[in-house]
Short mmCIF file of C-alpha atoms (C1' of nucleotides) in Angstrom, two decimals:
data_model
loop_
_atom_site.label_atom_id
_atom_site.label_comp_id
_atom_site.label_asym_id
_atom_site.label_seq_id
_atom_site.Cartn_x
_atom_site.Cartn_y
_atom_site.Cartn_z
CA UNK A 995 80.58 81.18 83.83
CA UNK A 996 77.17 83.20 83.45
CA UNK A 997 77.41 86.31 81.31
CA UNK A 998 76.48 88.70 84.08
CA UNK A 999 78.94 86.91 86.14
CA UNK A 1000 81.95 87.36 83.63
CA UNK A 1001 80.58 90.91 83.25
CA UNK A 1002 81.44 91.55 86.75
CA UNK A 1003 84.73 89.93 86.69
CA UNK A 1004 86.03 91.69 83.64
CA UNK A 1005 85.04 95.12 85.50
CA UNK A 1006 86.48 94.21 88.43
CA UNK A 1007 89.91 93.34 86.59
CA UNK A 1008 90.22 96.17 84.00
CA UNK A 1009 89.40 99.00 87.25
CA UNK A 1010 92.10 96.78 89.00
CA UNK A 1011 94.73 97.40 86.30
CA UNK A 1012 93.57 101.19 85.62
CA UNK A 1013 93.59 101.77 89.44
CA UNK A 1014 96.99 100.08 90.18
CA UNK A 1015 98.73 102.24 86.56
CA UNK A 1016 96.60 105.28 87.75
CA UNK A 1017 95.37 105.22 91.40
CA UNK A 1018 91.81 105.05 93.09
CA UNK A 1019 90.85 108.22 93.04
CA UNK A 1020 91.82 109.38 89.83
CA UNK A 1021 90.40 106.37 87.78
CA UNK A 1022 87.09 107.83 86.87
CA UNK A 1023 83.57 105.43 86.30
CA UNK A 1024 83.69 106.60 83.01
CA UNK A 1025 87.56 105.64 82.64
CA UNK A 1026 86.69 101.77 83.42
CA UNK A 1027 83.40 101.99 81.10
CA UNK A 1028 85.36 103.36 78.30
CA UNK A 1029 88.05 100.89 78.52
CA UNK A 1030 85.68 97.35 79.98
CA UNK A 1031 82.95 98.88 77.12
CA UNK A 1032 80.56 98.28 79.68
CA UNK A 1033 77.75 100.84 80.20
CA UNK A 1034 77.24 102.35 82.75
CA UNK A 1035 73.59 101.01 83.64
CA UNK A 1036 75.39 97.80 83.73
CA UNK A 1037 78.44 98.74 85.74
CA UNK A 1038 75.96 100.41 88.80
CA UNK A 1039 73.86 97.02 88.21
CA UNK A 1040 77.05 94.89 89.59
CA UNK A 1041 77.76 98.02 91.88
CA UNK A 1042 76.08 100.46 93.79
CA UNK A 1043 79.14 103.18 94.23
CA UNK A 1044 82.57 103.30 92.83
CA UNK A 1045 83.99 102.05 96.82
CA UNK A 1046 82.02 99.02 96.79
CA UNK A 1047 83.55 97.94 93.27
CA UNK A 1048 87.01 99.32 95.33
CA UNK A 1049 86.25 96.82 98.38
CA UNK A 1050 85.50 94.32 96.20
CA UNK A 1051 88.46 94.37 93.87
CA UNK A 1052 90.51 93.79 97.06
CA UNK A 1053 88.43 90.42 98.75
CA UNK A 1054 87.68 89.25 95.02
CA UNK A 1055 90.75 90.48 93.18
CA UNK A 1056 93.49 91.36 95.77
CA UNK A 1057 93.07 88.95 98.01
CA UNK A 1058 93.24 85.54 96.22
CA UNK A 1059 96.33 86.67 94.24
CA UNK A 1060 98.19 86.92 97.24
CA UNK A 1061 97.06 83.65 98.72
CA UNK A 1062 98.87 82.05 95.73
CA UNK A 1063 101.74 84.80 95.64
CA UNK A 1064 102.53 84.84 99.08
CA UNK A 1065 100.69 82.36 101.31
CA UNK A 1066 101.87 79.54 99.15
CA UNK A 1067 105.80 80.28 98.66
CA UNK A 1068 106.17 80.53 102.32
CA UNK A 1069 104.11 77.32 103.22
CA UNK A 1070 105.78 75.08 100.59
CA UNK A 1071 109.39 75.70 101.64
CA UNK A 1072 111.49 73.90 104.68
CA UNK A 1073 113.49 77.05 105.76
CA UNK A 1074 111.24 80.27 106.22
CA UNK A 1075 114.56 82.54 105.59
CA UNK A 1076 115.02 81.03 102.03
CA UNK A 1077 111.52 81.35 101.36
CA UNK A 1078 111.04 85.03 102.15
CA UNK A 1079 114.56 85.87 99.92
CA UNK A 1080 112.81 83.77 97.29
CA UNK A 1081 109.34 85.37 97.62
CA UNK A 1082 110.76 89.19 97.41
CA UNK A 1083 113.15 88.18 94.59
CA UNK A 1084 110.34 86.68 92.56
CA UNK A 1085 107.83 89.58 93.32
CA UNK A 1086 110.05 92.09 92.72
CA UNK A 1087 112.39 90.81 89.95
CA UNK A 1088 110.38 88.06 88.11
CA UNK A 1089 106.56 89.13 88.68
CA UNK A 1090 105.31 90.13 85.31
CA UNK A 1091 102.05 91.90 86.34
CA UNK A 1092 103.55 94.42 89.12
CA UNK A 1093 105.87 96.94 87.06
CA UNK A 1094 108.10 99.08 89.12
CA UNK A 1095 106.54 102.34 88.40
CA UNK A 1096 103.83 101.36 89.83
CA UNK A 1097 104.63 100.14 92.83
CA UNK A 1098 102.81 97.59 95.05
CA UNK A 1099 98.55 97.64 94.66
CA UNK A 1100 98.36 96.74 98.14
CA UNK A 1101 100.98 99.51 99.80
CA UNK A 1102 99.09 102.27 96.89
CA UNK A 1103 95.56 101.25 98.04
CA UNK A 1104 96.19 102.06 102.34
CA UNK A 1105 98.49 104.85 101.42
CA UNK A 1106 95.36 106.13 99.05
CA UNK A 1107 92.19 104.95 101.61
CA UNK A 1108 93.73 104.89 104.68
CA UNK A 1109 92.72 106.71 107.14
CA UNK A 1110 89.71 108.25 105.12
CA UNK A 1111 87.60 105.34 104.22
CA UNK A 1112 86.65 102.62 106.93
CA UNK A 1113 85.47 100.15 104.53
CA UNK A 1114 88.60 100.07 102.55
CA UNK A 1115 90.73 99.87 106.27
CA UNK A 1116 89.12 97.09 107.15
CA UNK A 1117 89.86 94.88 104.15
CA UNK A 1118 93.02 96.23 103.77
CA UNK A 1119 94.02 95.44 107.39
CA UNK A 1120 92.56 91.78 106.76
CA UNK A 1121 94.72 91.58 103.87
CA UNK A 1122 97.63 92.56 105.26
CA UNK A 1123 96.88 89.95 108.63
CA UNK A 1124 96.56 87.32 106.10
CA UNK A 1125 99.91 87.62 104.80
CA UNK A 1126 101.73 88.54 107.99
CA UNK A 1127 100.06 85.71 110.04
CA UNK A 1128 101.55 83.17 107.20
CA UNK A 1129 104.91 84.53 107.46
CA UNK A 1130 105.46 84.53 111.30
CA UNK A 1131 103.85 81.27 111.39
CA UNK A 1132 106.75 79.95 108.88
CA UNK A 1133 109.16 81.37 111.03
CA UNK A 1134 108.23 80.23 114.11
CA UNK A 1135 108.01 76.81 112.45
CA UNK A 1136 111.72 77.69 111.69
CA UNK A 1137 112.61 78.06 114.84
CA UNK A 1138 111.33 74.68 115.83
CA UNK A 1139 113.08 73.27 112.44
CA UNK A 1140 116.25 74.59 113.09
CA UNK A 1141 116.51 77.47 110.63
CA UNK A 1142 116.27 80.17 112.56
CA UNK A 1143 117.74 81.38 115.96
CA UNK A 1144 115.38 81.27 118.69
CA UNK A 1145 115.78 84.22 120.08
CA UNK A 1146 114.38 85.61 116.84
CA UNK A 1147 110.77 87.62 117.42
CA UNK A 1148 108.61 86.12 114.79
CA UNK A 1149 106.65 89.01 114.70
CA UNK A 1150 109.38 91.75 115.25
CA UNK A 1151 110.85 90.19 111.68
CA UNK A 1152 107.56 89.65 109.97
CA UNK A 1153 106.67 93.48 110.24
CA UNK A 1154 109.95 94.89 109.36
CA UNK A 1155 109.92 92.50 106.42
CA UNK A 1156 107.13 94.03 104.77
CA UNK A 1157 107.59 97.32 105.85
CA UNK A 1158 111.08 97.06 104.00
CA UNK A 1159 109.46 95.60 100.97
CA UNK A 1160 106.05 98.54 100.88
CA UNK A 1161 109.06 100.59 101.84
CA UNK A 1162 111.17 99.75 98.42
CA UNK A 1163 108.31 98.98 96.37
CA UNK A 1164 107.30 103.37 96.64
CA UNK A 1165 111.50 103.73 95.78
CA UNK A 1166 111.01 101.55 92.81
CA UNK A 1167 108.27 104.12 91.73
CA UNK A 1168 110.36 107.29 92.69
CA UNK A 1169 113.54 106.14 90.56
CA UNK A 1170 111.98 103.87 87.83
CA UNK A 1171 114.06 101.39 88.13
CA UNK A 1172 114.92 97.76 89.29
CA UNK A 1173 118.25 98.53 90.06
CA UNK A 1174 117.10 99.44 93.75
CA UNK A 1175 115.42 96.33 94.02
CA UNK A 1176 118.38 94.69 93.98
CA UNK A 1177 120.48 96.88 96.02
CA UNK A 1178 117.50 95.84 98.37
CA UNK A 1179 117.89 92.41 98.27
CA UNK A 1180 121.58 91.99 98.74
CA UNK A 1181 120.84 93.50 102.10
CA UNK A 1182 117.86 91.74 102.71
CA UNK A 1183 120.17 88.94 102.58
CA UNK A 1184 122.49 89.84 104.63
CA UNK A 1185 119.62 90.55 107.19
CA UNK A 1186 117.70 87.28 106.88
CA UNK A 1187 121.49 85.61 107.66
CA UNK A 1188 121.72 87.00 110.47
CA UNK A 1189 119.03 85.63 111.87
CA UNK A 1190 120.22 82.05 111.18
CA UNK B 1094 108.56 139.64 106.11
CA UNK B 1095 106.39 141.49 103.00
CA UNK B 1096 103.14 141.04 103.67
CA UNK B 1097 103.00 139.45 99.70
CA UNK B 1098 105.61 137.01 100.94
CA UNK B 1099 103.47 136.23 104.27
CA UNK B 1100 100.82 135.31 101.94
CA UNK B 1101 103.18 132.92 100.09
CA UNK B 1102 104.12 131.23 102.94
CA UNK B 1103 100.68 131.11 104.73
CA UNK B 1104 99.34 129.40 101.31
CA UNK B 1105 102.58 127.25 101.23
CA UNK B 1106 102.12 125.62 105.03
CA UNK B 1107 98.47 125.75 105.19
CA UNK B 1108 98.35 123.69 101.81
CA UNK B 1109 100.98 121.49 102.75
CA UNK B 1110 99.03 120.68 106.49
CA UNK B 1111 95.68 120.01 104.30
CA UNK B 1112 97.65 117.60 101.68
CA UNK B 1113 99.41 116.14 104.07
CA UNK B 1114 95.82 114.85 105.45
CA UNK B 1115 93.80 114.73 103.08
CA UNK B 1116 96.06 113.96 100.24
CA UNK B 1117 97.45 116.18 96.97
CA UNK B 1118 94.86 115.05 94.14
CA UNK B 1119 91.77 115.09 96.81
CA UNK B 1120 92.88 118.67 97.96
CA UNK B 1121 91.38 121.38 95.66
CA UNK B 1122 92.31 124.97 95.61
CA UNK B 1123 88.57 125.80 96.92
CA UNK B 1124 89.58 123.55 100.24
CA UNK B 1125 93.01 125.35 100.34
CA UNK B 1126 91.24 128.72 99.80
CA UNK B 1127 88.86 128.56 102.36
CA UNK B 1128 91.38 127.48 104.96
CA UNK B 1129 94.03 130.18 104.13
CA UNK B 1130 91.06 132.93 104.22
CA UNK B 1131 93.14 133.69 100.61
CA UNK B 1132 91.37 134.70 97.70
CA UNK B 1133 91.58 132.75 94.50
CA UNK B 1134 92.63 135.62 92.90
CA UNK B 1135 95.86 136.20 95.23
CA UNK B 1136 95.59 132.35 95.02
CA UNK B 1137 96.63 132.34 91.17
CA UNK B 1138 98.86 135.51 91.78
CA UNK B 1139 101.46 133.53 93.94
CA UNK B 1140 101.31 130.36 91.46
CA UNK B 1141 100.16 129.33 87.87
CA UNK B 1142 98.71 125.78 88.97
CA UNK B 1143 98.14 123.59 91.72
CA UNK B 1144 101.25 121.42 90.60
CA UNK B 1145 103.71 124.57 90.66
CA UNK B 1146 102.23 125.18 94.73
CA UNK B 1147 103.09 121.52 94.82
CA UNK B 1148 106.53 121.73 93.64
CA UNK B 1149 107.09 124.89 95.82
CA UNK B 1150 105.50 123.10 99.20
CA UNK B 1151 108.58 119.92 98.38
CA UNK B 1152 111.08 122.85 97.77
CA UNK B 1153 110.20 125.42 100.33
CA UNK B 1154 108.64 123.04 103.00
CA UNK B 1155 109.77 119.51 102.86
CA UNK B 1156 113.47 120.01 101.99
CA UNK B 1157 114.00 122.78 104.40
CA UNK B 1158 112.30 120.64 107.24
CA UNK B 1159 114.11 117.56 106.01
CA UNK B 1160 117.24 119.33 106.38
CA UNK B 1161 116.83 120.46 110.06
CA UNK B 1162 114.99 116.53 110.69
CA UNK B 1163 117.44 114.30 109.29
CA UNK B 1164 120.45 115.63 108.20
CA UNK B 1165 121.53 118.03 111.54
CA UNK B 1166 121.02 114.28 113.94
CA UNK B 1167 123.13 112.78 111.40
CA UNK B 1168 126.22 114.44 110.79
CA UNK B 1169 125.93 115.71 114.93
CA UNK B 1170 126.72 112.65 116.18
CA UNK B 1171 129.53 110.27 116.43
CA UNK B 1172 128.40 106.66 116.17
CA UNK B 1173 125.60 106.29 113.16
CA UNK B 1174 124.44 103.26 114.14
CA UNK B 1175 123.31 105.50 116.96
CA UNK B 1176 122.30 108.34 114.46
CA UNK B 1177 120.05 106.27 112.45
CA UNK B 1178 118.07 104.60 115.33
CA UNK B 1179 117.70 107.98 117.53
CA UNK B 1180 116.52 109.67 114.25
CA UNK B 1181 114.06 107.14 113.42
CA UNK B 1182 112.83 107.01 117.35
CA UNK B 1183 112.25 110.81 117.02
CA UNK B 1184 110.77 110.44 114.08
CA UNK B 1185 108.33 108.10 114.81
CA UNK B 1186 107.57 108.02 118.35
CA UNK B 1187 108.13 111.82 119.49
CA UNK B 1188 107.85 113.95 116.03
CA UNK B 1189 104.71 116.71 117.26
CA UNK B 1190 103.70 117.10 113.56
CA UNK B 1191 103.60 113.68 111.95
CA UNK B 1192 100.88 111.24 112.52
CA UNK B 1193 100.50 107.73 112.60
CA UNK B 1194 97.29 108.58 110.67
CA UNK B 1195 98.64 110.05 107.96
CA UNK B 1196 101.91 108.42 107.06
CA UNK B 1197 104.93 110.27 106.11
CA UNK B 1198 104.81 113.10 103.77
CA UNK B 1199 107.80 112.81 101.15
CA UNK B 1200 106.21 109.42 101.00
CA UNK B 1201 102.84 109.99 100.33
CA UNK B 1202 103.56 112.39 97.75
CA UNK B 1203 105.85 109.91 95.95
CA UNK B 1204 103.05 107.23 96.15
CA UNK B 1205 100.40 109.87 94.76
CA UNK B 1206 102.52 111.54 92.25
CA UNK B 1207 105.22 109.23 90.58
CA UNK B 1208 105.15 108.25 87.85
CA UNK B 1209 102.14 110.51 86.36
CA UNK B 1210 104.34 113.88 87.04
CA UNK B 1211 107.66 114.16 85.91
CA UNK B 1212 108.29 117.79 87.73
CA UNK B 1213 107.04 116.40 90.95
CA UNK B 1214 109.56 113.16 90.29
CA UNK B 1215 112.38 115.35 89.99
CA UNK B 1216 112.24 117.24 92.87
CA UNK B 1217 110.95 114.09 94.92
CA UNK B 1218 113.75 112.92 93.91
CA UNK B 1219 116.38 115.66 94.89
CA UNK B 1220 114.87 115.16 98.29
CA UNK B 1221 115.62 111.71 98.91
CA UNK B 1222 119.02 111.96 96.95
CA UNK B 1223 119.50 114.86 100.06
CA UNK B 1224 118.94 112.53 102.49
CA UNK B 1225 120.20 108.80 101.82
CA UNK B 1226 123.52 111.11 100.40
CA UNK B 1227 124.05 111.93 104.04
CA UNK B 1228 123.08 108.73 105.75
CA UNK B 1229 125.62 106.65 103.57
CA UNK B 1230 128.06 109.50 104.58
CA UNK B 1231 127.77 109.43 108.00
CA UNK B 1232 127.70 105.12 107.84
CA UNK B 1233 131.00 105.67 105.61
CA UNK B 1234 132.98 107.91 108.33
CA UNK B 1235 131.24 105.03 110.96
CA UNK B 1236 133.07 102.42 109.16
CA UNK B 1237 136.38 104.49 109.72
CA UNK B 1238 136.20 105.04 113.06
CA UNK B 1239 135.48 101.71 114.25
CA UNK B 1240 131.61 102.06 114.64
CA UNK B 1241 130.40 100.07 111.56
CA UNK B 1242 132.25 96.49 110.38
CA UNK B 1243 134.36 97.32 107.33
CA UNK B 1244 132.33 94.91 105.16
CA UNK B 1245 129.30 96.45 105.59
CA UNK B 1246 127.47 98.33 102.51
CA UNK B 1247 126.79 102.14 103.27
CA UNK B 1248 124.33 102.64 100.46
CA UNK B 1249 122.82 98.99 100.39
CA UNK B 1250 122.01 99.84 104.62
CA UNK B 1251 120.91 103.56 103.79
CA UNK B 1252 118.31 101.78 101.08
CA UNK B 1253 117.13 99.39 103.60
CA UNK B 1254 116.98 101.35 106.55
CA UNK B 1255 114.81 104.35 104.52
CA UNK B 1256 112.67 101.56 102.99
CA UNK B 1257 112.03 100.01 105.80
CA UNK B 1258 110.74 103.56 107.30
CA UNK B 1259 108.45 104.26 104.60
CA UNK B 1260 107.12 100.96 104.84
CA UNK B 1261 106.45 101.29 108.60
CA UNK B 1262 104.76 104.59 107.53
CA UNK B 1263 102.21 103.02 105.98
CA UNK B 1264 101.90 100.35 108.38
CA UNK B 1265 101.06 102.91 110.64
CA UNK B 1266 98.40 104.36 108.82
CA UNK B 1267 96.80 101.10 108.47
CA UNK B 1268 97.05 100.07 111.85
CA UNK B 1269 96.24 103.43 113.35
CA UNK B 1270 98.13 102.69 116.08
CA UNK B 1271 102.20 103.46 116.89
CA UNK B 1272 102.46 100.41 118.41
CA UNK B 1273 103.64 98.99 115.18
CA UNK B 1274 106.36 101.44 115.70
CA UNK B 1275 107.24 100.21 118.49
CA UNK B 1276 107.46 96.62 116.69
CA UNK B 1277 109.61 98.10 114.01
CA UNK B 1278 112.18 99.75 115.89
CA UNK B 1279 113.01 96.89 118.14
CA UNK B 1280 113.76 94.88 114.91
CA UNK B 1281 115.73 97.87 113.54
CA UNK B 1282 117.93 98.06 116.56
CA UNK B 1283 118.44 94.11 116.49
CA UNK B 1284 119.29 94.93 112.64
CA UNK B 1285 121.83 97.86 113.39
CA UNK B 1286 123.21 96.10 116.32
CA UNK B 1287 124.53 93.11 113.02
CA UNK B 1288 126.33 96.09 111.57
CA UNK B 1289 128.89 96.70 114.65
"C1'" DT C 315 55.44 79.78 75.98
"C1'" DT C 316 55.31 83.54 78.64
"C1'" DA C 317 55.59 86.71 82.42
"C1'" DA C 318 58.61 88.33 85.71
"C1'" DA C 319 63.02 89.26 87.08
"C1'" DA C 320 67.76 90.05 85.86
"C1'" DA C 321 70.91 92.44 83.05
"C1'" DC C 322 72.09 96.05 80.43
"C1'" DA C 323 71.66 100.80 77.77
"C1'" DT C 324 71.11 105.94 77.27
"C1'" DA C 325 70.40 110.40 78.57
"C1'" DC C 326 70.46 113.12 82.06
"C1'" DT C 327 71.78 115.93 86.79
"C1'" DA C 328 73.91 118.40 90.45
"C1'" DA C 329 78.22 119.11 92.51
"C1'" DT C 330 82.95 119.92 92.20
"C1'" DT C 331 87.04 120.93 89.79
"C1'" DA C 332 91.16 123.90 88.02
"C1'" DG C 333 91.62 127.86 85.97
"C1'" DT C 334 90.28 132.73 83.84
"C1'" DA C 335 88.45 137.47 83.01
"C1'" DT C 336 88.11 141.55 84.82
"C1'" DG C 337 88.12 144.16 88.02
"C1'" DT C 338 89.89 147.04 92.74
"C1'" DT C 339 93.20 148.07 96.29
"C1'" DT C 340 97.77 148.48 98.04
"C1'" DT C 341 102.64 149.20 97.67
"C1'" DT C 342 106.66 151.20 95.67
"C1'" DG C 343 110.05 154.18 93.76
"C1'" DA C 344 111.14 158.33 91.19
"C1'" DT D 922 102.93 163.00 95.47
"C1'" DC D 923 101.57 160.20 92.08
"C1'" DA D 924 101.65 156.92 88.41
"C1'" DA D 925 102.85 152.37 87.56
"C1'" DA D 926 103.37 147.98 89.09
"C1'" DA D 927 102.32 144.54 92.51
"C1'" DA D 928 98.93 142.30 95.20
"C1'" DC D 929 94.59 140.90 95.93
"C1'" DA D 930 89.20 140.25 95.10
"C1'" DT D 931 84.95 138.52 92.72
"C1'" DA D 932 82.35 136.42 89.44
"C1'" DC D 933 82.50 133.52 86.10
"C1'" DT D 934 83.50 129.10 82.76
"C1'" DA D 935 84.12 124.66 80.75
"C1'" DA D 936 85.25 120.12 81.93
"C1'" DT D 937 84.80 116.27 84.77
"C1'" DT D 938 82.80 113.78 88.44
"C1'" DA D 939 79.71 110.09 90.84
"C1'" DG D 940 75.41 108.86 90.60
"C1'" DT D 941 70.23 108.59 88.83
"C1'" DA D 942 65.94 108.18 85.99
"C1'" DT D 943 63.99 105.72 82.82
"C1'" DG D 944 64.06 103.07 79.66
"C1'" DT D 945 65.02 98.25 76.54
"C1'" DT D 946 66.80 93.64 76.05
"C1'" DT D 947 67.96 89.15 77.74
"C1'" DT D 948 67.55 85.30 80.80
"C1'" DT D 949 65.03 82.29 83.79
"C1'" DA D 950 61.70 79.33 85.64
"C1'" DA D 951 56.98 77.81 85.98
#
DNA sequence: TTAAAAACATACTAATTAGTATGTTTTTGA
DNA sequence: TCAAAAACATACTAATTAGTATGTTTTTAA
């Protein structure tokens, strides 16, 4: 990699941690220059304002992780109701970067942006489409497959999927604690059966 | 009402309108000030800091309104199942003061605040404890009358069903649009309709 | 090799912030 | 009625903020 290049990456990373532990509007320019030791000539080289290093950490940053997070988990697997227990138990129990006081980057970034900044919306909204678009494709393909009752709304599952796990994800952050992440699940499990 | 306590109050509801829009942290006292038509001195006369007018809008505001929101449809009626989905339909769909826009307020403030403020937390706290403590009630007495299935988990539901509202909160604010309501609740009936 | 462009460095600015110092006016209770 | 306390008003401050002006150093390509 070119040294401007990995310049550019290593900002975009360190704001990403600072702004997930500390949020978007309270991580200062001068926060991420103190703790990347880049200048700040250098970081307005790479950026012209603080949003477009925002937008940015979500396509460059936010986006890829959760094409191998999410998009591949739910792809991989034979039944789509096994793979979304499996996803949310790995992302919220075993997932070593997301700590449950902080809650979910994604579900902190719209509640932060949204409805204020259109820039952020839009790649927020693509982010999100991304993910759901996977996850009612799997199910549909369940459907087909077997695995899941046909009656089942793809859609109508995929949404109140992830609105249950943005939903738990701001818990986690209220009570500190995993232990409602797996009061979560259980049910989650007993939803997903149902749909069997 | 003393004309000191109007004052109070005015500061109280206007700030609480403004943060609910704009946000806590991106609300300053000069924003707040300017709306109310209250001077900073009177301002600082009715509260230390900003966070103590923040801890007195959850207290004063929020937990009253949560009160007469939530808890009153719950305990009023007889089936839960019901309850939860009426509540959640008013809540979304015909509540005049929340907007799609702008997400739900206990919610955003947990998002902004936790983990960086442990007086907020506490009292964030108290006001979800309020709430899911009556839910899981009213799904407990539900189970004894014959409107829930015995096997069925009061708190692991009331976790689930609030999650999945908060999520759908933010949903909302990405999507701009209750029509994502609409998605959600037609899954959330399906959901209740497992627990009969 | 060398000149131009890319990449980075430093010192500044203007605006905004929460909070304070120091008043004046209004209310209250003896 | 009148003094003390409560309630409010105004002008300020020090810190922090995103962003800029103006450089120097490094890389690149002819």
């Amino acid at each position: 990699m070119k040294k401007a290049e990995a310049t550019r990456l290593t900002i975009l990373q360190k704001a990403f941690e600072l702004i997930y532990i500390k949020g978007y509007q309270t991580t200062s320019i001068d926060d991420i220059i103190a703790t990347t030791q880049v200048t700040k000539g250098a970081f307005y080289y790479h950026f012209k304002t603080k949003d477009e290093m925002g937008i940015a950490i979500i396509n460059e940053i936010l986006k890829p992780t959760l094409k191998n997070s999410f998009i591949q988990p739910l792809q991989s697997e034979q039944n789509p109701l096994d793979a979304i227990y499996t996803l949310m138990d790995n992302l919220l129990m075993k997932n070593e970067f997301l700590k449950v006081e902080y809650g979910c980057p994604a579900s902190n970034f719209t509640q932060e942006m949204t409805p204020w900044n259109a820039d952020f919306n839009k790649v927020l909204n693509e982010l999100t489409e991304q993910w759901t678009k996977v996850m009612t494709t799997a199910i549909e393909k369940g459907k087909e497959n077997g695995f899941v009752r046909k009656d089942v709304n793809a859609k109508r599952v995929t949404l109140f999927v992830m609105s249950g796990y943005w939903g738990i994800r701001n818990f986690g952050k209220l009570e500190n604690s995993k232990k409602v992440y797996l009061t979560y699940l259980k049910e989650l499990k007993s939803y997903l059966n149902t749909l069997k």
